[in-house]
Amino acid sequence: MSENRLEEAGQAKDPRQPVDPAAAEWPLWEVFVRSKAGLDHKHCGSLHATDARMAIQMARDVYTRRQEGSSVWVVRSDQIVASDPADKDMYFDPAEDKVYRHPTFYVLPKAVDHM
Amino acid sequence: MYTQAMDTMGKDDGDKPRALRSTDEMALQERFDARIDAGEFIEAKDWMPEHYRKTLVRQISQHAHSEIVGMLPEGNWISRAPTLKRKAILLAKVQDEGGHGLYLYAAAETLGTSRDQMIGALHAGKAKYSSIFNYPTLTWADVGAIGWLVDGAAIMNQVPICRCSYAPYARAMIRICREESFHQRQGFESLLTMMTHGTAAQKAMVQDAVDRWWWPSVMMFGPPDDQSPNSAQSMRWGIKRVSNDELRQKFIDAAVDQAKVLGVTLPDPDLKWNETRQAHDHGPIDWAEFWRVIGGDGPCNRERLAARIAAADEGAWVREAALAHARKRRPAEQAA
């Protein structure tokens, strides 16, 4: 009976197949914590959990022991899309020569220069 | 101190830095060195020399192992703490150590290693943890002595690592340092209470604990600089910021004053203020004991490792069941 349940969960053990170590590890989640209302969520690290509910509970235990959390987000690490640091120049370079984005590009009379 | 065993690196063939292969790689290496020299931070997906990555995986994972194994000597006294207040404090401290281990495993995993690989290396005896946790906690005063001396040494070692070039490690260390200061304060305060209000027997118990924990704490900073061949490379890469001997000296100087406040003596007859050096001279350290303990022959090495292996083995069914349960429930949740 228990073997059928394991099979349903995709965990049936076939002795001929090599065990894939990655399949046995709990998935990795990234944790973001907002310490106080008004602030952003900040990335504070990662943890392993089997599902979202466990991930949130563990995030509270691991990352907010000093009550530094009014809000916790967890995201499975494989769901995060990130820019490639190697492409840094390509993504961010064009912005560097658009000086008109900067306030100092505009010369104003002293009376209104506090803008 | 988590670099204690780093000097045994280089003795396995896989650890030797290999020669650069191409001009592309040389260009990347030069850019990397320039970033380090400029005090820039390296993040997880940045290019880094393979040896830099390996060094960090080893150091961070051994640091993490130290936190987890470090829960054992003090965990021993949770059920035996003399008052509810001390029990609650000790529970909070040991819980912190568990949390610190988790921050560090998370930081190490950003470098491409897995939790199972790191735990496997620890259980196989390939990865080390700090020598200090191979000593037994024989009395309640040991708990206070650990807080005062062992956590004190750890803080001294960890503050410079907050500026480590590898940012995930540095960020974990900042988090840890914020939580660590209560660890030292509670230990000192516990000893101070016994030395101020205790019976003669309790005061003797405190002195005995200090006599047993002093030299192992001094050894926590690792071998002398002239016997630490890998320190130079770690310093070059901004992983290590202050030398073993420098940290050790700072620790000893601070502890001498703290011992006076407690009213205990430190078991070193050669401890003496040196006016020229503006630091305390101290007696010879028994490095043979250090290498013996780090090599596996300390009082509690086998017991510590056996406890960790038993915890992993006995908990395996829980981890497997939790994963199977989550996978079984997932399709139903996604349907909604």
Tab-separated table of C-alpha atoms in Angstrom:
chain	number	residue	atom	x	y	z
A	1	MET	CA	0.000	0.000	0.000
A	2	SER	CA	2.759	2.440	0.940
A	3	GLU	CA	4.675	1.626	-2.270
A	4	ASN	CA	1.659	2.694	-4.342
A	5	ARG	CA	1.531	6.006	-2.531
A	6	LEU	CA	5.230	6.582	-3.201
A	7	GLU	CA	4.670	5.768	-6.865
A	8	GLU	CA	1.879	8.349	-7.092
A	9	ALA	CA	4.226	10.928	-5.655
A	10	GLY	CA	6.768	10.019	-8.331
A	11	GLN	CA	9.120	8.611	-5.752
A	12	ALA	CA	8.901	4.876	-6.614
A	13	LYS	CA	12.304	3.349	-6.052
A	14	ASP	CA	13.521	1.338	-9.022
A	15	PRO	CA	16.754	-0.349	-7.891
A	16	ARG	CA	18.103	-0.317	-11.456
A	17	GLN	CA	17.941	3.488	-11.712
A	18	PRO	CA	20.770	5.555	-10.203
A	19	VAL	CA	19.380	7.849	-7.503
A	20	ASP	CA	19.389	11.450	-8.685
A	21	PRO	CA	20.661	13.393	-5.664
A	22	ALA	CA	18.900	16.577	-6.769
A	23	ALA	CA	15.528	14.815	-6.701
A	24	ALA	CA	15.964	13.989	-3.016
A	25	GLU	CA	16.798	17.516	-1.885
A	26	TRP	CA	14.134	19.916	-0.761
A	27	PRO	CA	13.676	22.792	-3.237
A	28	LEU	CA	15.455	26.092	-2.568
A	29	TRP	CA	13.493	29.259	-1.826
A	30	GLU	CA	14.689	32.887	-1.691
A	31	VAL	CA	13.431	34.950	1.227
A	32	PHE	CA	12.498	38.653	1.177
A	33	VAL	CA	11.612	40.487	4.382
A	34	ARG	CA	9.999	43.876	4.948
A	35	SER	CA	11.207	44.842	8.410
A	36	LYS	CA	8.855	47.768	8.937
A	37	ALA	CA	5.792	49.217	7.230
A	38	GLY	CA	6.941	51.804	4.700
A	39	LEU	CA	10.158	49.984	3.732
A	40	ASP	CA	10.854	47.682	0.776
A	41	HIS	CA	11.164	43.938	1.026
A	42	LYS	CA	14.867	43.082	1.118
A	43	HIS	CA	16.442	39.830	0.022
A	44	CYS	CA	17.994	38.245	3.083
A	45	GLY	CA	18.996	34.744	1.983
A	46	SER	CA	17.621	31.351	1.088
A	47	LEU	CA	16.334	28.167	2.693
A	48	HIS	CA	15.157	24.683	1.759
A	49	ALA	CA	11.468	23.789	2.222
A	50	THR	CA	9.070	21.316	0.638
A	51	ASP	CA	6.251	23.781	-0.053
A	52	ALA	CA	5.218	27.423	0.237
A	53	ARG	CA	3.602	27.125	3.662
A	54	MET	CA	6.661	25.456	5.155
A	55	ALA	CA	8.889	28.023	3.434
A	56	ILE	CA	7.024	30.932	5.059
A	57	GLN	CA	7.105	29.322	8.513
A	58	MET	CA	10.792	28.567	8.233
A	59	ALA	CA	11.547	32.036	6.888
A	60	ARG	CA	10.020	33.449	10.057
A	61	ASP	CA	12.144	31.132	12.243
A	62	VAL	CA	15.382	31.662	10.362
A	63	TYR	CA	15.241	35.305	9.270
A	64	THR	CA	13.046	37.157	11.772
A	65	ARG	CA	14.144	36.015	15.235
A	66	ARG	CA	14.537	39.612	16.367
A	67	GLN	CA	11.090	40.644	15.110
A	68	GLU	CA	12.664	42.255	12.061
A	69	GLY	CA	9.743	41.282	9.851
A	70	SER	CA	6.341	42.796	9.278
A	71	SER	CA	6.060	40.941	5.957
A	72	VAL	CA	7.824	37.907	4.489
A	73	TRP	CA	7.860	36.814	0.830
A	74	VAL	CA	9.245	33.492	-0.344
A	75	VAL	CA	9.878	32.602	-3.971
A	76	ARG	CA	11.189	29.327	-5.338
A	77	SER	CA	14.742	30.088	-6.510
A	78	ASP	CA	14.115	28.498	-9.903
A	79	GLN	CA	11.250	30.968	-10.476
A	80	ILE	CA	13.502	33.991	-10.281
A	81	VAL	CA	14.622	35.513	-13.565
A	82	ALA	CA	17.838	37.493	-13.249
A	83	SER	CA	19.959	39.538	-15.582
A	84	ASP	CA	23.332	38.068	-16.418
A	85	PRO	CA	26.173	40.070	-14.838
A	86	ALA	CA	28.208	39.405	-17.992
A	87	ASP	CA	25.628	41.433	-19.905
A	88	LYS	CA	25.904	44.283	-17.433
A	89	ASP	CA	27.504	46.620	-19.977
A	90	MET	CA	24.866	45.879	-22.610
A	91	TYR	CA	21.903	46.487	-20.313
A	92	PHE	CA	23.133	49.486	-18.409
A	93	ASP	CA	25.672	51.237	-20.660
A	94	PRO	CA	23.216	53.243	-22.809
A	95	ALA	CA	21.903	54.967	-19.664
A	96	GLU	CA	25.371	56.261	-18.791
A	97	ASP	CA	25.577	58.735	-21.696
A	98	LYS	CA	22.017	60.080	-21.303
A	99	VAL	CA	23.121	62.943	-19.099
A	100	TYR	CA	19.800	64.739	-19.538
A	101	ARG	CA	18.364	62.232	-17.002
A	102	HIS	CA	20.365	63.991	-14.301
A	103	PRO	CA	19.189	67.138	-12.534
A	104	THR	CA	22.616	68.771	-12.848
A	105	PHE	CA	22.231	68.927	-16.654
A	106	TYR	CA	19.811	71.859	-16.261
A	107	VAL	CA	21.110	75.304	-15.358
A	108	LEU	CA	18.462	77.382	-13.606
A	109	PRO	CA	18.383	80.855	-12.052
A	110	LYS	CA	19.483	80.825	-8.416
A	111	ALA	CA	16.040	81.828	-7.172
A	112	VAL	CA	14.592	78.459	-8.307
A	113	ASP	CA	17.732	76.272	-8.182
A	114	HIS	CA	16.515	74.404	-5.102
A	115	MET	CA	14.326	72.287	-7.412
B	1	MET	CA	39.146	30.628	13.095
B	2	TYR	CA	37.002	28.942	10.485
B	3	THR	CA	40.165	29.076	8.452
B	4	GLN	CA	41.787	26.772	11.026
B	5	ALA	CA	41.729	23.817	8.673
B	6	MET	CA	42.311	25.890	5.540
B	7	ASP	CA	46.029	25.263	5.852
B	8	THR	CA	45.480	21.586	5.179
B	9	MET	CA	44.161	22.682	1.774
B	10	GLY	CA	46.659	22.221	-1.021
B	11	LYS	CA	47.589	18.810	0.289
B	12	ASP	CA	44.913	17.173	-1.896
B	13	ASP	CA	45.602	17.312	-5.627
B	14	GLY	CA	42.195	18.709	-6.462
B	15	ASP	CA	42.978	21.807	-4.430
B	16	LYS	CA	46.027	23.021	-6.322
B	17	PRO	CA	45.257	26.128	-8.381
B	18	ARG	CA	45.749	25.144	-11.974
B	19	ALA	CA	47.633	27.255	-14.503
B	20	LEU	CA	45.560	29.719	-16.540
B	21	ARG	CA	44.561	28.343	-19.911
B	22	SER	CA	43.792	31.173	-22.287
B	23	THR	CA	44.160	34.914	-22.866
B	24	ASP	CA	40.407	35.299	-22.230
B	25	GLU	CA	40.839	33.774	-18.816
B	26	MET	CA	43.846	35.995	-18.128
B	27	ALA	CA	41.753	39.057	-18.985
B	28	LEU	CA	38.976	37.881	-16.647
B	29	GLN	CA	41.546	37.229	-13.919
B	30	GLU	CA	42.990	40.721	-14.319
B	31	ARG	CA	39.534	42.304	-14.110
B	32	PHE	CA	38.769	40.209	-11.055
B	33	ASP	CA	42.011	41.243	-9.314
B	34	ALA	CA	41.296	44.888	-10.133
B	35	ARG	CA	37.830	44.636	-8.618
B	36	ILE	CA	39.265	43.076	-5.439
B	37	ASP	CA	41.953	45.768	-5.217
B	38	ALA	CA	39.299	48.460	-5.645
B	39	GLY	CA	37.426	46.989	-2.674
B	40	GLU	CA	34.480	45.916	-4.837
B	41	PHE	CA	32.169	43.073	-3.883
B	42	ILE	CA	31.923	39.825	-5.812
B	43	GLU	CA	28.376	38.461	-6.183
B	44	ALA	CA	27.239	34.905	-6.842
B	45	LYS	CA	27.006	35.021	-10.638
B	46	ASP	CA	30.200	37.046	-11.221
B	47	TRP	CA	33.209	35.373	-12.815
B	48	MET	CA	35.724	34.237	-10.202
B	49	PRO	CA	38.884	32.116	-10.233
B	50	GLU	CA	38.110	28.467	-9.517
B	51	HIS	CA	40.457	28.506	-6.528
B	52	TYR	CA	38.651	31.546	-5.044
B	53	ARG	CA	35.373	29.661	-5.360
B	54	LYS	CA	36.817	26.478	-3.811
B	55	THR	CA	38.427	28.378	-0.935
B	56	LEU	CA	35.137	30.078	-0.115
B	57	VAL	CA	33.067	26.902	-0.380
B	58	ARG	CA	35.419	25.263	2.076
B	59	GLN	CA	35.604	28.184	4.493
B	60	ILE	CA	31.897	29.065	4.491
B	61	SER	CA	30.763	25.446	4.790
B	62	GLN	CA	33.211	24.797	7.637
B	63	HIS	CA	31.939	27.940	9.321
B	64	ALA	CA	28.372	26.624	8.932
B	65	HIS	CA	29.341	23.184	10.287
B	66	SER	CA	30.947	24.916	13.295
B	67	GLU	CA	27.685	26.694	14.147
B	68	ILE	CA	25.625	23.501	13.975
B	69	VAL	CA	28.109	21.314	15.866
B	70	GLY	CA	28.481	24.217	18.312
B	71	MET	CA	24.858	23.702	19.334
B	72	LEU	CA	25.810	20.376	20.942
B	73	PRO	CA	28.066	21.320	23.895
B	74	GLU	CA	25.641	24.002	25.090
B	75	GLY	CA	22.523	22.063	24.109
B	76	ASN	CA	23.722	19.591	26.723
B	77	TRP	CA	22.815	22.105	29.452
B	78	ILE	CA	19.363	23.229	28.297
B	79	SER	CA	17.652	20.580	30.413
B	80	ARG	CA	20.017	21.250	33.329
B	81	ALA	CA	20.006	25.070	33.488
B	82	PRO	CA	19.659	26.237	37.110
B	83	THR	CA	16.763	28.687	36.555
B	84	LEU	CA	13.993	29.323	34.025
B	85	LYS	CA	15.679	32.591	33.033
B	86	ARG	CA	18.960	30.826	32.231
B	87	LYS	CA	17.101	28.091	30.382
B	88	ALA	CA	15.254	30.590	28.180
B	89	ILE	CA	18.506	32.464	27.476
B	90	LEU	CA	20.320	29.247	26.565
B	91	LEU	CA	17.460	28.107	24.306
B	92	ALA	CA	17.577	31.459	22.486
B	93	LYS	CA	21.349	31.264	22.087
B	94	VAL	CA	21.353	27.695	20.770
B	95	GLN	CA	18.487	28.551	18.422
B	96	ASP	CA	20.578	31.471	17.144
B	97	GLU	CA	23.510	29.147	16.447
B	98	GLY	CA	21.216	26.908	14.395
B	99	GLY	CA	20.033	29.951	12.490
B	100	HIS	CA	23.614	31.118	11.900
B	101	GLY	CA	24.477	27.731	10.427
B	102	LEU	CA	21.530	28.099	8.056
B	103	TYR	CA	22.577	31.617	6.929
B	104	LEU	CA	26.013	30.220	6.145
B	105	TYR	CA	24.813	27.102	4.315
B	106	ALA	CA	22.649	29.429	2.212
B	107	ALA	CA	25.688	31.623	1.437
B	108	ALA	CA	27.807	28.580	0.534
B	109	GLU	CA	25.086	27.254	-1.781
B	110	THR	CA	25.311	30.427	-3.888
B	111	LEU	CA	28.759	29.161	-4.953
B	112	GLY	CA	27.360	26.027	-6.549
B	113	THR	CA	27.632	23.440	-3.799
B	114	SER	CA	24.598	21.654	-2.338
B	115	ARG	CA	23.488	21.090	1.242
B	116	ASP	CA	23.781	17.315	0.796
B	117	GLN	CA	27.348	17.662	-0.534
B	118	MET	CA	28.398	19.812	2.402
B	119	ILE	CA	26.771	17.574	5.023
B	120	GLY	CA	28.223	14.524	3.288
B	121	ALA	CA	31.716	15.998	3.503
B	122	LEU	CA	31.265	16.734	7.215
B	123	HIS	CA	30.003	13.234	7.987
B	124	ALA	CA	32.800	11.637	5.971
B	125	GLY	CA	35.352	13.588	8.009
B	126	LYS	CA	36.518	15.540	4.936
B	127	ALA	CA	35.158	18.879	6.100
B	128	LYS	CA	36.171	20.273	9.482
B	129	TYR	CA	34.568	22.460	12.102
B	130	SER	CA	36.194	24.694	14.690
B	131	SER	CA	38.421	22.757	17.125
B	132	ILE	CA	36.765	24.393	20.141
B	133	PHE	CA	33.597	22.324	19.863
B	134	ASN	CA	35.495	19.121	20.515
B	135	TYR	CA	35.734	19.932	24.224
B	136	PRO	CA	33.139	18.794	26.797
B	137	THR	CA	30.874	21.044	28.898
B	138	LEU	CA	31.397	19.545	32.335
B	139	THR	CA	29.645	22.084	34.601
B	140	TRP	CA	27.088	24.893	34.414
B	141	ALA	CA	29.975	27.384	34.577
B	142	ASP	CA	31.209	25.998	31.240
B	143	VAL	CA	28.140	27.550	29.585
B	144	GLY	CA	29.118	30.981	30.895
B	145	ALA	CA	32.780	30.440	29.987
B	146	ILE	CA	31.792	29.516	26.425
B	147	GLY	CA	29.720	32.687	26.105
B	148	TRP	CA	32.515	34.882	27.460
B	149	LEU	CA	35.556	33.313	25.791
B	150	VAL	CA	34.396	31.248	22.813
B	151	ASP	CA	31.744	33.668	21.544
B	152	GLY	CA	34.128	36.509	22.389
B	153	ALA	CA	36.761	34.967	20.132
B	154	ALA	CA	34.151	34.297	17.446
B	155	ILE	CA	33.025	37.932	17.463
B	156	MET	CA	36.603	39.107	17.100
B	157	ASN	CA	37.045	36.827	14.115
B	158	GLN	CA	33.695	37.576	12.513
B	159	VAL	CA	33.676	41.382	12.523
B	160	PRO	CA	36.413	41.675	9.848
B	161	ILE	CA	34.628	39.062	7.701
B	162	CYS	CA	31.714	41.524	7.412
B	163	ARG	CA	34.009	43.177	4.844
B	164	CYS	CA	34.826	39.964	2.971
B	165	SER	CA	35.019	40.428	-0.793
B	166	TYR	CA	32.417	37.718	-1.405
B	167	ALA	CA	29.189	39.593	-0.703
B	168	PRO	CA	26.803	36.754	0.266
B	169	TYR	CA	29.304	35.700	2.979
B	170	ALA	CA	29.772	39.306	4.126
B	171	ARG	CA	26.007	39.874	4.345
B	172	ALA	CA	25.502	36.655	6.321
B	173	MET	CA	28.263	37.775	8.667
B	174	ILE	CA	26.634	41.181	9.275
B	175	ARG	CA	23.438	39.412	10.243
B	176	ILE	CA	25.360	37.035	12.516
B	177	CYS	CA	27.356	39.791	14.241
B	178	ARG	CA	24.165	41.658	15.128
B	179	GLU	CA	22.915	38.563	16.957
B	180	GLU	CA	26.230	37.448	18.431
B	181	SER	CA	26.843	40.207	20.950
B	182	PHE	CA	24.138	38.957	23.339
B	183	HIS	CA	25.875	35.561	23.301
B	184	GLN	CA	29.000	36.982	24.861
B	185	ARG	CA	27.153	39.297	27.264
B	186	GLN	CA	24.920	36.557	28.654
B	187	GLY	CA	27.932	34.295	29.318
B	188	PHE	CA	29.891	37.014	31.059
B	189	GLU	CA	26.859	38.036	33.098
B	190	SER	CA	26.238	34.452	34.165
B	191	LEU	CA	29.830	34.125	35.420
B	192	LEU	CA	29.686	37.551	37.072
B	193	THR	CA	26.534	36.540	38.959
B	194	MET	CA	28.270	33.441	40.326
B	195	MET	CA	31.472	35.324	41.197
B	196	THR	CA	29.560	38.149	42.906
B	197	HIS	CA	26.749	36.292	44.701
B	198	GLY	CA	27.852	32.660	44.590
B	199	THR	CA	29.076	30.252	47.198
B	200	ALA	CA	32.742	29.357	47.490
B	201	ALA	CA	32.018	26.144	45.598
B	202	GLN	CA	30.337	28.060	42.756
B	203	LYS	CA	33.266	30.474	42.492
B	204	ALA	CA	35.642	27.522	42.340
B	205	MET	CA	33.463	26.022	39.603
B	206	VAL	CA	33.792	29.229	37.566
B	207	GLN	CA	37.575	29.294	37.987
B	208	ASP	CA	37.787	25.634	36.971
B	209	ALA	CA	35.768	26.313	33.802
B	210	VAL	CA	38.030	29.239	32.897
B	211	ASP	CA	41.108	27.057	33.505
B	212	ARG	CA	39.784	24.494	30.999
B	213	TRP	CA	38.451	26.841	28.295
B	214	TRP	CA	41.213	29.490	28.159
B	215	TRP	CA	43.857	27.751	26.036
B	216	PRO	CA	41.394	26.097	23.601
B	217	SER	CA	39.844	29.570	23.076
B	218	VAL	CA	43.256	31.082	22.360
B	219	MET	CA	43.827	28.292	19.802
B	220	MET	CA	40.563	29.145	18.042
B	221	PHE	CA	42.383	31.792	16.001
B	222	GLY	CA	44.348	29.099	14.208
B	223	PRO	CA	48.056	28.445	13.805
B	224	PRO	CA	50.613	31.268	14.065
B	225	ASP	CA	50.945	33.432	10.950
B	226	ASP	CA	54.277	31.891	10.000
B	227	GLN	CA	52.620	28.459	9.937
B	228	SER	CA	49.588	29.528	7.892
B	229	PRO	CA	50.707	29.250	4.257
B	230	ASN	CA	47.264	29.858	2.767
B	231	SER	CA	46.634	33.082	4.679
B	232	ALA	CA	48.485	35.202	2.126
B	233	GLN	CA	46.243	34.118	-0.758
B	234	SER	CA	43.099	34.626	1.347
B	235	MET	CA	44.288	38.125	2.260
B	236	ARG	CA	45.094	38.893	-1.396
B	237	TRP	CA	41.516	38.008	-2.287
B	238	GLY	CA	39.911	39.987	0.516
B	239	ILE	CA	38.531	36.857	2.179
B	240	LYS	CA	40.738	37.193	5.229
B	241	ARG	CA	41.291	40.751	6.468
B	242	VAL	CA	43.260	40.363	9.698
B	243	SER	CA	45.947	37.799	10.521
B	244	ASN	CA	45.554	34.989	13.080
B	245	ASP	CA	48.161	36.406	15.440
B	246	GLU	CA	46.741	39.921	15.309
B	247	LEU	CA	43.246	38.704	16.209
B	248	ARG	CA	44.624	36.449	18.915
B	249	GLN	CA	46.516	39.330	20.499
B	250	LYS	CA	43.407	41.561	20.487
B	251	PHE	CA	41.428	38.777	22.151
B	252	ILE	CA	44.005	38.175	24.879
B	253	ASP	CA	44.326	41.889	25.662
B	254	ALA	CA	40.544	42.279	25.981
B	255	ALA	CA	40.167	39.101	28.063
B	256	VAL	CA	42.794	40.114	30.630
B	257	ASP	CA	40.756	43.202	31.581
B	258	GLN	CA	37.500	41.238	31.547
B	259	ALA	CA	39.011	38.562	33.826
B	260	LYS	CA	39.906	41.269	36.348
B	261	VAL	CA	36.266	42.432	36.444
B	262	LEU	CA	35.155	38.838	37.037
B	263	GLY	CA	37.767	38.201	39.672
B	264	VAL	CA	39.145	35.079	37.978
B	265	THR	CA	42.729	34.299	37.041
B	266	LEU	CA	43.741	33.170	33.560
B	267	PRO	CA	45.787	29.948	33.598
B	268	ASP	CA	48.899	31.518	32.052
B	269	PRO	CA	51.662	32.514	34.493
B	270	ASP	CA	53.505	34.266	31.643
B	271	LEU	CA	50.716	36.767	30.913
B	272	LYS	CA	52.304	40.164	31.361
B	273	TRP	CA	51.784	43.657	29.970
B	274	ASN	CA	54.593	44.625	27.607
B	275	GLU	CA	55.012	48.413	27.642
B	276	THR	CA	57.021	48.465	24.387
B	277	ARG	CA	54.539	46.367	22.396
B	278	GLN	CA	51.544	47.943	24.190
B	279	ALA	CA	50.119	44.426	24.409
B	280	HIS	CA	50.199	41.415	26.722
B	281	ASP	CA	52.966	38.871	26.352
B	282	HIS	CA	51.697	35.349	26.876
B	283	GLY	CA	52.996	31.849	27.461
B	284	PRO	CA	53.627	29.212	24.796
B	285	ILE	CA	50.574	27.664	23.125
B	286	ASP	CA	50.503	23.868	22.930
B	287	TRP	CA	50.129	23.517	19.163
B	288	ALA	CA	50.502	19.758	19.406
B	289	GLU	CA	47.147	19.694	21.222
B	290	PHE	CA	45.592	21.905	18.533
B	291	TRP	CA	46.695	19.646	15.662
B	292	ARG	CA	45.635	16.554	17.579
B	293	VAL	CA	42.152	17.940	18.220
B	294	ILE	CA	41.684	19.250	14.686
B	295	GLY	CA	42.962	15.944	13.354
B	296	GLY	CA	40.196	14.021	15.125
B	297	ASP	CA	41.733	13.103	18.465
B	298	GLY	CA	40.163	15.630	20.839
B	299	PRO	CA	37.970	14.692	23.840
B	300	CYS	CA	34.651	14.800	21.956
B	301	ASN	CA	35.329	14.507	18.218
B	302	ARG	CA	33.779	11.073	17.820
B	303	GLU	CA	30.816	11.967	20.029
B	304	ARG	CA	30.104	15.195	18.097
B	305	LEU	CA	30.245	13.564	14.680
B	306	ALA	CA	28.190	10.583	15.845
B	307	ALA	CA	25.503	12.951	17.134
B	308	ARG	CA	25.339	14.766	13.782
B	309	ILE	CA	25.244	11.540	11.762
B	310	ALA	CA	22.529	10.090	14.022
B	311	ALA	CA	20.455	13.275	13.621
B	312	ALA	CA	20.735	13.090	9.837
B	313	ASP	CA	20.013	9.357	9.656
B	314	GLU	CA	17.143	9.368	12.140
B	315	GLY	CA	15.522	12.360	10.472
B	316	ALA	CA	15.802	10.999	6.915
B	317	TRP	CA	12.310	9.484	6.915
B	318	VAL	CA	10.821	12.852	7.924
B	319	ARG	CA	12.577	14.681	5.081
B	320	GLU	CA	11.563	12.030	2.537
B	321	ALA	CA	7.967	11.938	3.763
B	322	ALA	CA	7.642	15.724	3.715
B	323	LEU	CA	8.911	15.866	0.144
B	324	ALA	CA	6.662	13.024	-1.029
B	325	HIS	CA	3.673	14.649	0.658
B	326	ALA	CA	4.369	18.039	-0.930
B	327	ARG	CA	4.795	16.503	-4.403
B	328	LYS	CA	1.574	14.575	-4.021
B	329	ARG	CA	-0.402	17.683	-3.071
B	330	ARG	CA	1.088	19.989	-5.687
B	331	PRO	CA	-1.009	19.043	-8.781
B	332	ALA	CA	-4.238	19.647	-6.800
B	333	GLU	CA	-3.061	23.132	-5.744
B	334	GLN	CA	-2.036	24.107	-9.261
B	335	ALA	CA	-5.426	23.073	-10.635
B	336	ALA	CA	-7.002	25.908	-8.614
